[in-house]
PDB file of C-alpha atoms in Angstrom:
ATOM      1  CA  UNK A   1      67.503  23.502 164.694  1.00  0.00           C
ATOM      2  CA  UNK A   2      70.267  25.992 165.081  1.00  0.00           C
ATOM      3  CA  UNK A   3      69.033  29.601 165.117  1.00  0.00           C
ATOM      4  CA  UNK A   4      72.695  31.019 165.205  1.00  0.00           C
ATOM      5  CA  UNK A   5      72.848  31.637 161.397  1.00  0.00           C
ATOM      6  CA  UNK A   6      69.652  33.580 161.561  1.00  0.00           C
ATOM      7  CA  UNK A   7      70.949  35.814 164.423  1.00  0.00           C
ATOM      8  CA  UNK A   8      74.313  36.633 162.770  1.00  0.00           C
ATOM      9  CA  UNK A   9      74.008  40.336 161.782  1.00  0.00           C
ATOM     10  CA  UNK A  10      74.561  40.834 158.045  1.00  0.00           C
ATOM     11  CA  UNK A  11      77.272  43.056 156.920  1.00  0.00           C
ATOM     12  CA  UNK A  12      76.095  46.509 155.954  1.00  0.00           C
ATOM     13  CA  UNK A  13      77.480  47.860 152.695  1.00  0.00           C
ATOM     14  CA  UNK A  14      79.409  50.837 152.922  1.00  0.00           C
ATOM     15  CA  UNK A  15      77.446  54.007 152.891  1.00  0.00           C
ATOM     16  CA  UNK A  16      77.943  56.053 149.585  1.00  0.00           C
ATOM     17  CA  UNK A  17      77.474  59.602 149.483  1.00  0.00           C
ATOM     18  CA  UNK A  18      74.660  60.815 147.082  1.00  0.00           C
ATOM     19  CA  UNK A  19      77.569  62.982 145.299  1.00  0.00           C
ATOM     20  CA  UNK A  20      79.433  59.887 144.570  1.00  0.00           C
ATOM     21  CA  UNK A  21      76.484  57.477 143.388  1.00  0.00           C
ATOM     22  CA  UNK A  22      76.253  58.685 139.979  1.00  0.00           C
ATOM     23  CA  UNK A  23      75.728  61.677 137.559  1.00  0.00           C
ATOM     24  CA  UNK A  24      72.380  63.189 136.230  1.00  0.00           C
ATOM     25  CA  UNK A  25      72.514  64.630 132.884  1.00  0.00           C
ATOM     26  CA  UNK A  26      69.904  66.713 131.163  1.00  0.00           C
ATOM     27  CA  UNK A  27      70.196  66.739 127.312  1.00  0.00           C
ATOM     28  CA  UNK A  28      70.374  70.219 125.618  1.00  0.00           C
ATOM     29  CA  UNK A  29      67.172  69.749 123.930  1.00  0.00           C
ATOM     30  CA  UNK A  30      65.256  69.346 127.356  1.00  0.00           C
ATOM     31  CA  UNK A  31      66.880  72.395 128.564  1.00  0.00           C
ATOM     32  CA  UNK A  32      65.824  74.271 125.456  1.00  0.00           C
ATOM     33  CA  UNK A  33      62.228  73.155 126.020  1.00  0.00           C
ATOM     34  CA  UNK A  34      62.488  74.579 129.552  1.00  0.00           C
ATOM     35  CA  UNK A  35      63.810  77.979 128.050  1.00  0.00           C
ATOM     36  CA  UNK A  36      61.275  78.087 125.359  1.00  0.00           C
ATOM     37  CA  UNK A  37      58.411  77.609 127.976  1.00  0.00           C
ATOM     38  CA  UNK A  38      59.683  80.099 130.322  1.00  0.00           C
ATOM     39  CA  UNK A  39      59.985  82.532 127.508  1.00  0.00           C
ATOM     40  CA  UNK A  40      56.484  81.846 126.385  1.00  0.00           C
ATOM     41  CA  UNK A  41      55.128  82.383 129.830  1.00  0.00           C
ATOM     42  CA  UNK A  42      57.113  85.590 130.417  1.00  0.00           C
ATOM     43  CA  UNK A  43      55.555  87.116 127.190  1.00  0.00           C
ATOM     44  CA  UNK A  44      52.151  85.837 128.075  1.00  0.00           C
ATOM     45  CA  UNK A  45      52.419  88.245 131.048  1.00  0.00           C
ATOM     46  CA  UNK A  46      52.926  91.174 128.674  1.00  0.00           C
ATOM     47  CA  UNK A  47      50.433  90.526 126.051  1.00  0.00           C
ATOM     48  CA  UNK A  48      49.684  87.959 123.363  1.00  0.00           C
ATOM     49  CA  UNK A  49      52.832  86.969 121.352  1.00  0.00           C
ATOM     50  CA  UNK A  50      52.730  86.634 117.260  1.00  0.00           C
ATOM     51  CA  UNK A  51      54.331  83.159 117.647  1.00  0.00           C
ATOM     52  CA  UNK A  52      55.729  80.961 120.222  1.00  0.00           C
ATOM     53  CA  UNK A  53      59.402  81.373 120.906  1.00  0.00           C
ATOM     54  CA  UNK A  54      62.128  78.961 119.925  1.00  0.00           C
ATOM     55  CA  UNK A  55      65.354  78.310 122.095  1.00  0.00           C
ATOM     56  CA  UNK A  56      68.562  76.650 121.543  1.00  0.00           C
ATOM     57  CA  UNK A  57      70.733  75.579 124.370  1.00  0.00           C
ATOM     58  CA  UNK A  58      74.201  74.527 124.750  1.00  0.00           C
ATOM     59  CA  UNK A  59      75.512  72.921 128.157  1.00  0.00           C
ATOM     60  CA  UNK A  60      78.866  72.586 129.318  1.00  0.00           C
ATOM     61  CA  UNK A  61      79.205  70.746 132.456  1.00  0.00           C
ATOM     62  CA  UNK A  62      76.295  72.919 134.813  1.00  0.00           C
ATOM     63  CA  UNK A  63      76.592  75.876 132.670  1.00  0.00           C
ATOM     64  CA  UNK A  64      73.643  76.508 130.201  1.00  0.00           C
ATOM     65  CA  UNK A  65      74.279  79.011 127.133  1.00  0.00           C
ATOM     66  CA  UNK A  66      70.876  79.934 125.814  1.00  0.00           C
ATOM     67  CA  UNK A  67      69.716  81.662 122.626  1.00  0.00           C
ATOM     68  CA  UNK A  68      66.117  82.618 122.260  1.00  0.00           C
ATOM     69  CA  UNK A  69      64.357  83.480 119.154  1.00  0.00           C
ATOM     70  CA  UNK A  70      61.245  85.719 119.195  1.00  0.00           C
ATOM     71  CA  UNK A  71      58.688  87.404 117.326  1.00  0.00           C
ATOM     72  CA  UNK A  72      57.309  90.397 118.906  1.00  0.00           C
ATOM     73  CA  UNK A  73      54.366  92.517 118.669  1.00  0.00           C
ATOM     74  CA  UNK A  74      54.929  96.492 117.594  1.00  0.00           C
ATOM     75  CA  UNK A  75      54.678  99.042 119.023  1.00  0.00           C
ATOM     76  CA  UNK A  76      55.391  97.718 122.298  1.00  0.00           C
ATOM     77  CA  UNK A  77      58.393  98.146 124.916  1.00  0.00           C
ATOM     78  CA  UNK A  78      60.987  95.886 123.219  1.00  0.00           C
ATOM     79  CA  UNK A  79      63.400  96.279 126.084  1.00  0.00           C
ATOM     80  CA  UNK A  80      60.991  95.501 128.836  1.00  0.00           C
ATOM     81  CA  UNK A  81      59.874  92.172 127.030  1.00  0.00           C
ATOM     82  CA  UNK A  82      63.309  91.038 126.455  1.00  0.00           C
ATOM     83  CA  UNK A  83      64.088  91.797 129.988  1.00  0.00           C
ATOM     84  CA  UNK A  84      61.278  89.872 131.291  1.00  0.00           C
ATOM     85  CA  UNK A  85      62.251  86.782 128.985  1.00  0.00           C
ATOM     86  CA  UNK A  86      65.717  87.021 130.215  1.00  0.00           C
ATOM     87  CA  UNK A  87      64.863  87.009 133.705  1.00  0.00           C
ATOM     88  CA  UNK A  88      62.199  84.243 133.300  1.00  0.00           C
ATOM     89  CA  UNK A  89      64.513  81.673 131.429  1.00  0.00           C
ATOM     90  CA  UNK A  90      67.360  82.354 133.696  1.00  0.00           C
ATOM     91  CA  UNK A  91      65.241  81.620 136.780  1.00  0.00           C
ATOM     92  CA  UNK A  92      63.447  78.693 135.397  1.00  0.00           C
ATOM     93  CA  UNK A  93      66.636  76.787 134.186  1.00  0.00           C
ATOM     94  CA  UNK A  94      68.432  77.324 137.434  1.00  0.00           C
ATOM     95  CA  UNK A  95      65.680  76.101 139.524  1.00  0.00           C
ATOM     96  CA  UNK A  96      64.514  73.180 137.065  1.00  0.00           C
ATOM     97  CA  UNK A  97      67.751  71.793 135.805  1.00  0.00           C
ATOM     98  CA  UNK A  98      70.069  73.167 138.542  1.00  0.00           C
ATOM     99  CA  UNK A  99      72.343  74.835 136.031  1.00  0.00           C
ATOM    100  CA  UNK A 100      74.057  78.329 135.912  1.00  0.00           C
ATOM    101  CA  UNK A 101      72.968  80.621 133.069  1.00  0.00           C
ATOM    102  CA  UNK A 102      75.457  83.375 132.638  1.00  0.00           C
ATOM    103  CA  UNK A 103      73.825  84.965 129.631  1.00  0.00           C
ATOM    104  CA  UNK A 104      70.625  84.558 127.380  1.00  0.00           C
ATOM    105  CA  UNK A 105      71.001  85.976 123.935  1.00  0.00           C
ATOM    106  CA  UNK A 106      67.695  86.992 122.240  1.00  0.00           C
ATOM    107  CA  UNK A 107      66.938  87.572 118.556  1.00  0.00           C
ATOM    108  CA  UNK A 108      64.007  89.410 117.730  1.00  0.00           C
ATOM    109  CA  UNK A 109      63.279  87.781 114.301  1.00  0.00           C
ATOM    110  CA  UNK A 110      60.233  89.546 113.448  1.00  0.00           C
ATOM    111  CA  UNK A 111      58.046  92.514 114.668  1.00  0.00           C
ATOM    112  CA  UNK A 112      54.290  92.074 113.877  1.00  0.00           C
ATOM    113  CA  UNK A 113      51.657  94.979 114.234  1.00  0.00           C
ATOM    114  CA  UNK A 114      49.452  94.801 117.007  1.00  0.00           C
ATOM    115  CA  UNK A 115      45.949  95.274 116.371  1.00  0.00           C
ATOM    116  CA  UNK A 116      44.901  98.679 116.984  1.00  0.00           C
ATOM    117  CA  UNK A 117      43.038  98.925 120.280  1.00  0.00           C
ATOM    118  CA  UNK A 118      40.563 101.731 121.651  1.00  0.00           C
ATOM    119  CA  UNK A 119      43.149 104.012 122.544  1.00  0.00           C
ATOM    120  CA  UNK A 120      44.879 103.948 119.235  1.00  0.00           C
ATOM    121  CA  UNK A 121      41.593 104.293 117.419  1.00  0.00           C
ATOM    122  CA  UNK A 122      40.641 107.347 119.356  1.00  0.00           C
ATOM    123  CA  UNK A 123      44.188 108.930 118.671  1.00  0.00           C
ATOM    124  CA  UNK A 124      44.331 108.152 115.022  1.00  0.00           C
ATOM    125  CA  UNK A 125      41.796 110.870 113.485  1.00  0.00           C
ATOM    126  CA  UNK A 126      42.395 113.602 115.763  1.00  0.00           C
ATOM    127  CA  UNK A 127      44.702 116.620 115.384  1.00  0.00           C
ATOM    128  CA  UNK A 128      46.054 119.262 117.644  1.00  0.00           C
ATOM    129  CA  UNK A 129      45.486 122.661 116.762  1.00  0.00           C
TER     130      UNK A 129
END
């Protein structure tokens, strides 16, 4: 019984760098779901949103163009809410999908009246003299 064949080292395949092994593609609709969830969470921090946000995304190479549609409560700080949505959507897509997000377009499709809180109820019947 010859052991020379078992002691012969096997040739190792050439090492392939990770970047050359293949590509990972993330569908536009997956990135849109990431964006919608991030927008929902950003709005939850500022108070309840009347309806969940909707997002559409177009991906070209590793760049995501994002469009978010919102319904917001009014009166409220619309600028601050939109800034929070933009910030959270951008950060989340960059972190989860590894894509650059140069812009997040936001459409406020509807303003819904916020329920009157105790502060609003106290002001409604008063008059300054």
